[in-house]
Short mmCIF file of C-alpha atoms in Angstrom, two decimals:
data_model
loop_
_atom_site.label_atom_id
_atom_site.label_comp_id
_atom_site.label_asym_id
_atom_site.label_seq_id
_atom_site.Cartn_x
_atom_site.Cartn_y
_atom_site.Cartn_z
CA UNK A 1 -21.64 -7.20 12.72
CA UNK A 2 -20.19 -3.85 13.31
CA UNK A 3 -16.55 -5.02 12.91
CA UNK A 4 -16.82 -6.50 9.96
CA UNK A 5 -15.16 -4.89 7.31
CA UNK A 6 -14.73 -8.07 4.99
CA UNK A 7 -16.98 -9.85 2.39
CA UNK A 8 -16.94 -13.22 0.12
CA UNK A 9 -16.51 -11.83 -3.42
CA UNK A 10 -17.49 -13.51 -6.56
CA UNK A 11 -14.17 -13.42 -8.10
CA UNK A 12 -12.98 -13.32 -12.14
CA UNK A 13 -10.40 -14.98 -13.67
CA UNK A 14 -9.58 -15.90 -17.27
CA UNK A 15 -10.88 -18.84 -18.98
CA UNK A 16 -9.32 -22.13 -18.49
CA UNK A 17 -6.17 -22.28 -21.41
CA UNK A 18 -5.41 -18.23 -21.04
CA UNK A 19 -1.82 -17.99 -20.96
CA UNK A 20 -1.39 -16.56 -17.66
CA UNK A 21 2.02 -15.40 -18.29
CA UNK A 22 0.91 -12.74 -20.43
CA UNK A 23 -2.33 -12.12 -18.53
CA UNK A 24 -0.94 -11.04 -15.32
CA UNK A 25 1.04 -7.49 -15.72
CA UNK A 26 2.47 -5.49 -13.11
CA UNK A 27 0.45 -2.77 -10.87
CA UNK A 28 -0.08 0.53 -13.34
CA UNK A 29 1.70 2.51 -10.64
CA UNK A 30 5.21 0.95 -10.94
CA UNK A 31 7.61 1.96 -13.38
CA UNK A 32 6.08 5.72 -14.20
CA UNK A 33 9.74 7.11 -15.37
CA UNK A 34 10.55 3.73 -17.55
CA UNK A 35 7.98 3.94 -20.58
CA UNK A 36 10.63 1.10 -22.24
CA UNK A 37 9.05 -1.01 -19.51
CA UNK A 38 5.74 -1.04 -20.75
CA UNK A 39 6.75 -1.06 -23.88
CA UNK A 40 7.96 -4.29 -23.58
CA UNK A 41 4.90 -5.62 -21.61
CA UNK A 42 3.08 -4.60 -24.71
CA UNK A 43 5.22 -6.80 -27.02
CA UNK A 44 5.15 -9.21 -24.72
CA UNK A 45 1.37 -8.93 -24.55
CA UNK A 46 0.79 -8.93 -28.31
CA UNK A 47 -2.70 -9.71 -28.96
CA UNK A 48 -2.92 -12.49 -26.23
CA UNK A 49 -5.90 -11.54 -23.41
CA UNK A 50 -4.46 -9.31 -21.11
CA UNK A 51 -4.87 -7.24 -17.73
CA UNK A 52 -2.70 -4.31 -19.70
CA UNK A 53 -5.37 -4.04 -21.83
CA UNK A 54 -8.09 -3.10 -18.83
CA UNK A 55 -5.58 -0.86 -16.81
CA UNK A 56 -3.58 2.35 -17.53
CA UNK A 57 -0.04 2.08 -16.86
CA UNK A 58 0.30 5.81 -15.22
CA UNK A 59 3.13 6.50 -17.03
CA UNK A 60 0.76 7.05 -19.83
CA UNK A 61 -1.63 9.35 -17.60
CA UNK A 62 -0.37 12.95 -18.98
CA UNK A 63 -0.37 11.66 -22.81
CA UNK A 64 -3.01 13.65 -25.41
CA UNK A 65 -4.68 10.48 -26.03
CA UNK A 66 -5.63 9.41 -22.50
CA UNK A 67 -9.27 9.48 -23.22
CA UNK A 68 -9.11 7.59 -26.15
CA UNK A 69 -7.03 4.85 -23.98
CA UNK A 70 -9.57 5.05 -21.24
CA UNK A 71 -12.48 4.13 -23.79
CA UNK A 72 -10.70 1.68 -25.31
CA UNK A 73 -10.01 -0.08 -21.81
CA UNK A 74 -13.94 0.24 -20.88
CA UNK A 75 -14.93 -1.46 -24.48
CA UNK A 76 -11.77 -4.20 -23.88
CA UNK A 77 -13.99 -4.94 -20.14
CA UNK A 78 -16.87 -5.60 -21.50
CA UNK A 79 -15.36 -7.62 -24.51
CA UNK A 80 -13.93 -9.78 -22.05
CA UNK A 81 -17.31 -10.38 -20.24
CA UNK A 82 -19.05 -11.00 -23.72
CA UNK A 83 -16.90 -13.78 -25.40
CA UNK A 84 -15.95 -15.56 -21.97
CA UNK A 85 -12.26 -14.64 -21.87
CA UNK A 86 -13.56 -14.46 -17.69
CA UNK A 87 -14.75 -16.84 -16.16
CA UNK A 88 -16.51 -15.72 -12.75
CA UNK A 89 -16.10 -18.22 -9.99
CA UNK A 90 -18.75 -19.34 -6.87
CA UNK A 91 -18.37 -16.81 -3.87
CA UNK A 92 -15.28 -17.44 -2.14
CA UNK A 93 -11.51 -16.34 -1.59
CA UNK A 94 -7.90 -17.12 -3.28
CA UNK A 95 -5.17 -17.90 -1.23
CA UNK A 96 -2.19 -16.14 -2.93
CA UNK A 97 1.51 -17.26 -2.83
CA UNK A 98 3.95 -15.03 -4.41
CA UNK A 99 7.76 -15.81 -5.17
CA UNK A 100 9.61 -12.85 -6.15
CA UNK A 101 13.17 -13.95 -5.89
CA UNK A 102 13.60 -13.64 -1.90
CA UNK A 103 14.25 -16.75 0.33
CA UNK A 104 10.22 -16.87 1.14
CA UNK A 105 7.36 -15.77 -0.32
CA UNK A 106 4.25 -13.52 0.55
CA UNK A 107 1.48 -15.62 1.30
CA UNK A 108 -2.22 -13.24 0.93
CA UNK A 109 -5.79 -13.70 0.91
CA UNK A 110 -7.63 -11.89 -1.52
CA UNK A 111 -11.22 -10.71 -0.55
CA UNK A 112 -12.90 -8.03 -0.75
CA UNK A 113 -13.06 -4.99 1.61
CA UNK A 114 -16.40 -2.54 2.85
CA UNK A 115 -15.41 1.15 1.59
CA UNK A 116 -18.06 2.27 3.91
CA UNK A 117 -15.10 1.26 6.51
CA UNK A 118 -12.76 3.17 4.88
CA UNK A 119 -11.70 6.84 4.94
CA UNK A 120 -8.26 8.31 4.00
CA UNK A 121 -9.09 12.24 5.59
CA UNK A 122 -6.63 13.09 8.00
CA UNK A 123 -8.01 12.31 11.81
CA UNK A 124 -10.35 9.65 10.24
CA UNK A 125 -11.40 6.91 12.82
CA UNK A 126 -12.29 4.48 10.37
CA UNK A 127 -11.29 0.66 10.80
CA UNK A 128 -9.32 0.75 7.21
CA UNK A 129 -7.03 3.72 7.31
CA UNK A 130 -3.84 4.46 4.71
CA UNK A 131 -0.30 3.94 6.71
CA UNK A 132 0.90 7.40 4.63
CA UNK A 133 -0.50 10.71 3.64
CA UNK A 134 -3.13 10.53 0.39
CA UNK A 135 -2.02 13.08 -1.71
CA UNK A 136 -5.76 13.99 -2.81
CA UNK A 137 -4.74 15.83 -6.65
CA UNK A 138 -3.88 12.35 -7.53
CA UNK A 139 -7.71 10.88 -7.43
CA UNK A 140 -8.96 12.70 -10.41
CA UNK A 141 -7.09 10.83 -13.40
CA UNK A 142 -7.61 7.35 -12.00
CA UNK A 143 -11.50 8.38 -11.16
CA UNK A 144 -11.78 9.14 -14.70
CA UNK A 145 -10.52 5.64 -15.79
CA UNK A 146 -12.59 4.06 -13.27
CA UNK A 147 -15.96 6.07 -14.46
CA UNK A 148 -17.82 3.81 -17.14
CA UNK A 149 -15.89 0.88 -16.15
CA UNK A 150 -17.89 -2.36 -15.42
CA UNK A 151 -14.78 -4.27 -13.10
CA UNK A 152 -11.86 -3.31 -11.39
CA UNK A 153 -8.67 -5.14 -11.04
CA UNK A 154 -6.81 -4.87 -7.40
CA UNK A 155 -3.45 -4.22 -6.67
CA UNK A 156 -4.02 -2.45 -3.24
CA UNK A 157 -2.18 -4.38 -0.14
CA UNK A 158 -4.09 -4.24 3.03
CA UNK A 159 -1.70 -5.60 6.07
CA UNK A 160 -2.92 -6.59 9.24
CA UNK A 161 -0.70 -7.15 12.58
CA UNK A 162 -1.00 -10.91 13.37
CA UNK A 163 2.30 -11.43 15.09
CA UNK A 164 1.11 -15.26 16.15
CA UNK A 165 0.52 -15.84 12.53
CA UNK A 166 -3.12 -17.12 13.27
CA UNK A 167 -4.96 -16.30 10.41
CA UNK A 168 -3.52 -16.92 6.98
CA UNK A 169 -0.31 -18.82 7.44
CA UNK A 170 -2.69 -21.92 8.83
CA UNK A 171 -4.54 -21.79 5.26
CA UNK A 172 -1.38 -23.36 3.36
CA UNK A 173 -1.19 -26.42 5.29
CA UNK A 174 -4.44 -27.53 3.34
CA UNK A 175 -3.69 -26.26 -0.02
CA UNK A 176 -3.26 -29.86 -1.31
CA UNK A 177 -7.43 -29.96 -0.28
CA UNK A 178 -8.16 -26.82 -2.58
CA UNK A 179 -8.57 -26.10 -5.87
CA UNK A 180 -5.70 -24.43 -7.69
CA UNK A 181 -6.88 -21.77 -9.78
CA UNK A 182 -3.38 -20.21 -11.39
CA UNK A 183 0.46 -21.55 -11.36
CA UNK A 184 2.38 -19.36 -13.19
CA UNK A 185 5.38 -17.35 -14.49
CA UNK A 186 5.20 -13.56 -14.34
CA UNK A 187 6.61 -11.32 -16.91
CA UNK A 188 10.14 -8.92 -16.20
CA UNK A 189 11.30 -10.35 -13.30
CA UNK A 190 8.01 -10.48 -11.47
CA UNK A 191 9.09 -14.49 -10.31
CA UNK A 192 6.28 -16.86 -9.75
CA UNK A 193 2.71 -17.25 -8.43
CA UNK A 194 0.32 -19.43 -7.65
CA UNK A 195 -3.77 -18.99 -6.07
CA UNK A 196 -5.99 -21.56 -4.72
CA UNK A 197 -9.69 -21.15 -4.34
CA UNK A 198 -11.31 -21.50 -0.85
CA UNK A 199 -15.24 -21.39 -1.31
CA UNK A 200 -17.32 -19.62 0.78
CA UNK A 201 -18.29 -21.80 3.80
CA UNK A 202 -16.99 -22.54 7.10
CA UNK A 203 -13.61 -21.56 6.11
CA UNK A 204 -14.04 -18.44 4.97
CA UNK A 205 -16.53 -17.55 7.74
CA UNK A 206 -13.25 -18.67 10.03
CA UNK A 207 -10.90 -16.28 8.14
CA UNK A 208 -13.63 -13.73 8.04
CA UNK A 209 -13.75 -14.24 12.24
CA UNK A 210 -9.85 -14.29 12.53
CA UNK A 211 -9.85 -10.72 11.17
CA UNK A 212 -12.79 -9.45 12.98
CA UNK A 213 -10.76 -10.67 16.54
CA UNK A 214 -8.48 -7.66 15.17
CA UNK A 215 -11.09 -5.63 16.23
CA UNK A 216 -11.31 -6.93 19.67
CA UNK A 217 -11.01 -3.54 21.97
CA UNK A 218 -9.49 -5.21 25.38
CA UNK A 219 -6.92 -6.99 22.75
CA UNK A 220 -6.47 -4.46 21.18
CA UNK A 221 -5.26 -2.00 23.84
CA UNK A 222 -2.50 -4.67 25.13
CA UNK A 223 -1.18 -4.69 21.98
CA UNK A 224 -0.19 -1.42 21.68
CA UNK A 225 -0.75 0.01 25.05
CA UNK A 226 -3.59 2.24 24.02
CA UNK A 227 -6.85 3.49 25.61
CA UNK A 228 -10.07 3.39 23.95
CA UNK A 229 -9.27 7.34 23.22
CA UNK A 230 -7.14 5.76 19.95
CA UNK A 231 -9.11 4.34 17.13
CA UNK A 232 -9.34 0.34 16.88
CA UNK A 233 -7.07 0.19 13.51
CA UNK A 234 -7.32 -3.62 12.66
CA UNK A 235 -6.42 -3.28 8.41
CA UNK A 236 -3.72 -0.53 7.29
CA UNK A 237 -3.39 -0.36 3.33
CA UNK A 238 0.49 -1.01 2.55
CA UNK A 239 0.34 -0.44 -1.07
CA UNK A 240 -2.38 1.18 -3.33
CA UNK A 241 -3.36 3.31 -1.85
CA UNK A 242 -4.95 6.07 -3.81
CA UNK A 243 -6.45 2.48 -6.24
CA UNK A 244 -8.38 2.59 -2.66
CA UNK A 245 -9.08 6.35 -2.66
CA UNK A 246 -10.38 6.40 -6.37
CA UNK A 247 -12.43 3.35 -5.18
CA UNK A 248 -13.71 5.44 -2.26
CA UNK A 249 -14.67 8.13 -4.79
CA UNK A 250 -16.39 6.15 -7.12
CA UNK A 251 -18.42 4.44 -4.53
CA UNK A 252 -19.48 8.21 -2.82
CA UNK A 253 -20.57 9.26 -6.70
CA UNK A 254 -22.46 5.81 -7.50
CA UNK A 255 -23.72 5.86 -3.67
CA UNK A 256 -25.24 9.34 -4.14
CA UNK A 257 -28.03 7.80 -6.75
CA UNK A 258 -28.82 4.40 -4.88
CA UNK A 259 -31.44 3.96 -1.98
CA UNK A 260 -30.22 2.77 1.14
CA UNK A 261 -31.69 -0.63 0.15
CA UNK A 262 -29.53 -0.93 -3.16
CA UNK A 263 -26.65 0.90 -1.23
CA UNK A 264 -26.05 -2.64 0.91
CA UNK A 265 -25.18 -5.01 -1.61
CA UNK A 266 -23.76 -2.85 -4.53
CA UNK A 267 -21.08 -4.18 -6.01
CA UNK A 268 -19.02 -0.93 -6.13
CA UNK A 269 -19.25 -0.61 -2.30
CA UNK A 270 -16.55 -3.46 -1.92
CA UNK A 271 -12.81 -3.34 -2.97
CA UNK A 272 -11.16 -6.22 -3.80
CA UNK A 273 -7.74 -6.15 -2.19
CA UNK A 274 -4.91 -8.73 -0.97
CA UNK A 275 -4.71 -8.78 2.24
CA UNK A 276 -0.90 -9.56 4.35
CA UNK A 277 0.24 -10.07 7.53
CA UNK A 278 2.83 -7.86 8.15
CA UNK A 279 5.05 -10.38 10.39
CA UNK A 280 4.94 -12.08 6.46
CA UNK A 281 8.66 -12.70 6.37
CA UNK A 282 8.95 -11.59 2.63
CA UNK A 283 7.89 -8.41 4.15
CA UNK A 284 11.58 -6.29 4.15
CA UNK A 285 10.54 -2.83 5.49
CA UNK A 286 13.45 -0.27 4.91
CA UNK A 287 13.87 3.27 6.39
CA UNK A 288 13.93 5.97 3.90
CA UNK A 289 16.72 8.71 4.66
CA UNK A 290 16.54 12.29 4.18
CA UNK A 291 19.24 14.88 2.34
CA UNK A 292 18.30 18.20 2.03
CA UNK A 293 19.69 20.11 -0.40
CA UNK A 294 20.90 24.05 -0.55
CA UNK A 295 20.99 24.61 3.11
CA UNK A 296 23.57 25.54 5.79
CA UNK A 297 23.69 22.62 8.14
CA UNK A 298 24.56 24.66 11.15
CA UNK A 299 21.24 27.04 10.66
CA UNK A 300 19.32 23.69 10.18
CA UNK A 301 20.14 22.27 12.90
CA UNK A 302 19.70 24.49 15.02
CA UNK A 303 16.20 25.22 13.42
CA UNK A 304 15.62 21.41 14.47
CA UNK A 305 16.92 22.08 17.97
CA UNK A 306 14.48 24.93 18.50
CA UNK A 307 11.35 23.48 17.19
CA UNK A 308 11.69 20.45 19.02
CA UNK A 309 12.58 22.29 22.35
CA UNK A 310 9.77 24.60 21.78
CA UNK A 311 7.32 21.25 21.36
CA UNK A 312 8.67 20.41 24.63
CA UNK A 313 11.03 18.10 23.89
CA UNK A 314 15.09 18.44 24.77
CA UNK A 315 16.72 18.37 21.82
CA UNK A 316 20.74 18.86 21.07
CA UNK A 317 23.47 18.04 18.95
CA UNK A 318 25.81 15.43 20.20
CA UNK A 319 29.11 12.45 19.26
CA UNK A 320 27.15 9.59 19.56
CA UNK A 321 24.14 7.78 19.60
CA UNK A 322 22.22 8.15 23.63
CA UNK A 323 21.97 5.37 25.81
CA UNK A 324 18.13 6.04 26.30
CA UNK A 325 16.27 3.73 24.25
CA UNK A 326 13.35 6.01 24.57
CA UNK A 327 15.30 8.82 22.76
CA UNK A 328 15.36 9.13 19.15
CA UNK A 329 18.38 9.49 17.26
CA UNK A 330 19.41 10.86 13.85
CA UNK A 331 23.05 10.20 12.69
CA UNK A 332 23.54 13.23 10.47
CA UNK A 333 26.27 14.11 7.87
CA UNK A 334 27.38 17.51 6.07
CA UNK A 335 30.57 18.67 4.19
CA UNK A 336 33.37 17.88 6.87
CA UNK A 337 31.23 17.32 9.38
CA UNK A 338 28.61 14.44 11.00
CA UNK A 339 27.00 13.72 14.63
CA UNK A 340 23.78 12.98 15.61
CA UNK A 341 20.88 14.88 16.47
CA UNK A 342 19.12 13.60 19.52
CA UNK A 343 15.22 14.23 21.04
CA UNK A 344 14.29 13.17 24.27
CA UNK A 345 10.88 12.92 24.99
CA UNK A 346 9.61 12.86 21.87
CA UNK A 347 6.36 13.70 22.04
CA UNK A 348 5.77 11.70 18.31
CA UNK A 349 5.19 7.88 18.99
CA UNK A 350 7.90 6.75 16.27
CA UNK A 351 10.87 8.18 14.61
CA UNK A 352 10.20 9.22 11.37
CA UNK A 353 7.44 11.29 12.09
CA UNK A 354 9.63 12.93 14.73
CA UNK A 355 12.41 13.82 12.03
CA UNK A 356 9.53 14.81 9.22
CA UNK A 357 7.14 17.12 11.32
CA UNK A 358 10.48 19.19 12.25
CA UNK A 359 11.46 19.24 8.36
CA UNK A 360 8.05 19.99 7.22
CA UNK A 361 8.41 23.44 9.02
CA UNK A 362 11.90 24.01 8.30
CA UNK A 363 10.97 23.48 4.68
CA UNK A 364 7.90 26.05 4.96
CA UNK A 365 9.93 28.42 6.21
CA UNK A 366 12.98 27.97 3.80
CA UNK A 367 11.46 27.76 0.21
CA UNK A 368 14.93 27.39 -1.39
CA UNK A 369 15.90 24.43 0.75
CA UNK A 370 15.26 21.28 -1.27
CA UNK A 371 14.41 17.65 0.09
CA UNK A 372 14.90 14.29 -1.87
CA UNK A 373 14.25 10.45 -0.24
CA UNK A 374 16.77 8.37 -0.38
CA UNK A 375 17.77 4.46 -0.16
CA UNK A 376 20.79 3.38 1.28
CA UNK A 377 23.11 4.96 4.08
CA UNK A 378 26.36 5.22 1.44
CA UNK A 379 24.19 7.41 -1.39
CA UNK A 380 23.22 9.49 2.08
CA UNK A 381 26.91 9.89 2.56
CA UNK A 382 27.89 10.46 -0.77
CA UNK A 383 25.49 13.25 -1.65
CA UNK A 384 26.04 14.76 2.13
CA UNK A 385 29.38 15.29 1.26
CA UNK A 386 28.63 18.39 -0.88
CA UNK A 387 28.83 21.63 0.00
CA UNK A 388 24.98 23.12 1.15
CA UNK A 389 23.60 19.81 1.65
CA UNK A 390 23.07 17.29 5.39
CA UNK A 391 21.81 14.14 5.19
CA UNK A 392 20.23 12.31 7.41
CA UNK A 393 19.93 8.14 8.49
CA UNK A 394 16.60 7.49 9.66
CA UNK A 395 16.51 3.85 12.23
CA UNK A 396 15.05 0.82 11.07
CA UNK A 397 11.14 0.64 11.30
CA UNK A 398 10.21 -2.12 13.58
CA UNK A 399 6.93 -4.27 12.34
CA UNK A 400 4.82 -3.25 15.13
CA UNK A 401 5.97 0.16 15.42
CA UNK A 402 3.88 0.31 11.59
CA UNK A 403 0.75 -0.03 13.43
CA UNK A 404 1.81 1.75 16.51
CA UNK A 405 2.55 4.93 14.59
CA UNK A 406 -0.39 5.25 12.91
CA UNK A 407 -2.54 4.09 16.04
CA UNK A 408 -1.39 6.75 18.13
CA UNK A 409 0.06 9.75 15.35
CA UNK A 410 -2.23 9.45 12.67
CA UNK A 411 -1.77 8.82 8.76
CA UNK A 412 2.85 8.42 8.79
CA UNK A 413 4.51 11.17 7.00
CA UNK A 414 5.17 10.46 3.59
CA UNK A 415 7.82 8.13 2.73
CA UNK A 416 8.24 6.76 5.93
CA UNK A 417 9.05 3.41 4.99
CA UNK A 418 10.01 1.10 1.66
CA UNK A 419 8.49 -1.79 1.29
CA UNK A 420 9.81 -3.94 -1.80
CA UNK A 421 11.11 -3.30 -4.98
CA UNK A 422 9.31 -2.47 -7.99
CA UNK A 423 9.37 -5.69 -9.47
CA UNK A 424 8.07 -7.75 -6.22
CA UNK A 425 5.01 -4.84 -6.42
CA UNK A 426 1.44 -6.79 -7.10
CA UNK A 427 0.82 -7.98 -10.67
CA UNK A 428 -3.17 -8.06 -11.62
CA UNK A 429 -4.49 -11.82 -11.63
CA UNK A 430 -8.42 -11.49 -10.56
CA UNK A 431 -10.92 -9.55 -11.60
CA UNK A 432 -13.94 -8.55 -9.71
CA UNK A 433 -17.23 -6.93 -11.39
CA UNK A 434 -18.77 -3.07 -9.92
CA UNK A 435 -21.25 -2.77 -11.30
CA UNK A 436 -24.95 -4.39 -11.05
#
């Protein structure tokens, strides 16, 4: 079928008896500044079977040895296939319940996902499309690691906008029916989880026809109050996403060397991937602020003012937040000074890319100015308070104003939104093979 970007993997997990506790270890892009982190996972780990021993934690990815790491990962895979340390199961999917210390848990599906459907190039009309930029330099270390390796491990988050909560929160009213395939512990903080397997049958063919409704064009439109001129964007990748771009690049290297025949069924053509509703209510998203940093905040705003008049908007500086609910509104605050800067008729569909298009020229223009992200309105006050630098509070990021953004502006700008701490980030359970 044309919309449908999903298949029924053949999953891997360890052998019955593995302690799962040391198996599962956090995603390798968490925790790049804290090598004492994975330092600990590794005497944690000891010699017990392990995901750290098939991934690179990236905080390793600039150290002389990487290439002996990377070998030693590819032998450790195969190893692992050889002596039965994994097990691989019938076709099917894992329903995925995560407790990570909040008051509810993110509930998942993991499956895997057609690359063919994917593309992360800026304009791309694909039905699986990143929420943020893809900051392409960062696909050639990871590519190497996934070269010569015979399985990859996900711990890419695709979301998909089900506010009725049709498709996966149904599945864990039956769990006491499946099989459970893990219950356990994660290392550092990382709380609790537990995965039941759902063969492939008529449930999965029912899942597989919940997403595909996604796709529905007339449905589609009402949703977001689109025309068929915007792209149908039924999956958005949440986290991981340049695991999915090295993916991508693998398959277009394998794909170049297959027939179109072998090209159907290959396994490196499909990504295994979790895949969350993003009305989940474990789902916190969190606006990330701006401060910029040797600047006069008089001169920058009224560089702000100016672009945004001269993209037609009507921008100005004013006391308070505007009555319009159509405006949007930046609370600012400098040395001695605060307001807020206000754009009507914006001609950008959400906020944040409003606020980041206009700083992504100032920024061009002014080499010395300096921007940093930041959490949390009192830090934004705190550093604003210095002479040279304006912060500013960007709103809260409603759930279906995710979708909406990137529906009718393209890829966000980077660091548009947080979602999660680094501990609550996906640890690696399953395993699935790519190659034949």
């Amino acid at each position: 079928m044309a919309n449908r970007c999903t298949r029924i993997p053949e999953i891997m997990l360890p052998r019955e008896g593995t302690d799962l506790s040391k198996w599962a270890v956090i995603a390798c892009d968490q925790y790049t500044s804290q090598p004492e982190y994975w330092a600990e996972t590794d005497r944690t780990v000891g010699s017990a079977p392990s995901t750290l021993r098939l991934t690179l934690p990236e905080v390793y990815l600039e150290d002389a040895n990487v290439a002996e790491r990377t070998a030693e990962i590819h032998r450790t895979m195969r190893r692992y296939v050889e002596d039965g340390t994994l097990r691989t199961l019938p076709a099917g999917v894992i329903l995925t319940e995560r407790w990570s210390g909040g008051s509810c848990p993110r509930r998942g599906i993991v499956l895997a996902v057609d690359l063919e459907a994917y593309e992360y190039t800026p304009g791309s009309a694909s039905l699986i499309r990143p929420t943020e930029k893809t900051v392409v330099e960062r696909i050639p270390p990871r590519l190497k690691v996934r070269q010569g390796a015979c399985m990859e491990l996900p711990h890419i988050m695709i979301l998909i906008d089900d506010p009725d909560r049709k498709i996966i929160e149904p599945l864990f009213a039956q769990t006491d029916a499946l099989e459970k395939v893990y219950d356990t512990d994660l290392m550092q903080g990382g709380g609790h989880i537990t995965g039941w397997f759902i063969p492939k049958g008529a449930q999965t063919d029912a899942i597989e026809a919940g997403l595909e409704a996604l796709c529905d064009r007339e449905a589609f439109n009402r949703k977001y109050g689109c025309t068929d001129a915007q792209a149908l964007l039924p999956y958005a990748i949440g986290d991981g996403n340049h695991s999915m771009a090295t993916a991508k690049a693998y398959w277009e290297e394998i794909k170049a060397e297959l027939s179109p025949e072998e090209q159907q069924d290959h396994p490196a053509r499909y990504a295994l991937v979790e895949v969350v509703n993003i009305h989940d209510e474990s789902l916190i998203i969190e606006p990330i602020h701006r401060v910029l940093f040797g600047v006069d905040p008089d001169e920058l705003l009224g560089s702000l003012t100016a672009f945004y008049e001269a993209q037609g908007c009507n921008a100005r500086i004013a006391d308070k937040m505007p009555a319009d609910p159509a405006a949007h509104a930046f609370p600012f605050f400098a040395a001695g000074k605060q307001g807020v800067l206000v754009v009507e008729g914006p001609k950008w569909s959400i906020p944040v890319a409003t606020m980041q298009t206009a700083l992504d020229a100032y920024l061009e223009e002014h080499p010395s100015a300096r921007i940093d992200y930041i959490h949390g309105e009192d830090v934004v006050r705190s550093l604003s308070d210095k002479q040279g630098n304006l912060g500013f509070i960007l709103p809260d990021i409603a759930k279906k104003d995710l979708f909406r953004g990137v529906v009718f502006d393209g890829v966000l700008p980077r660091k548009t939104f947080s979602m999660g701490e680094a501990h609550e980030k996906r640890y690696y359970m399953e395993v699935k093979t790519i190659v034949k």
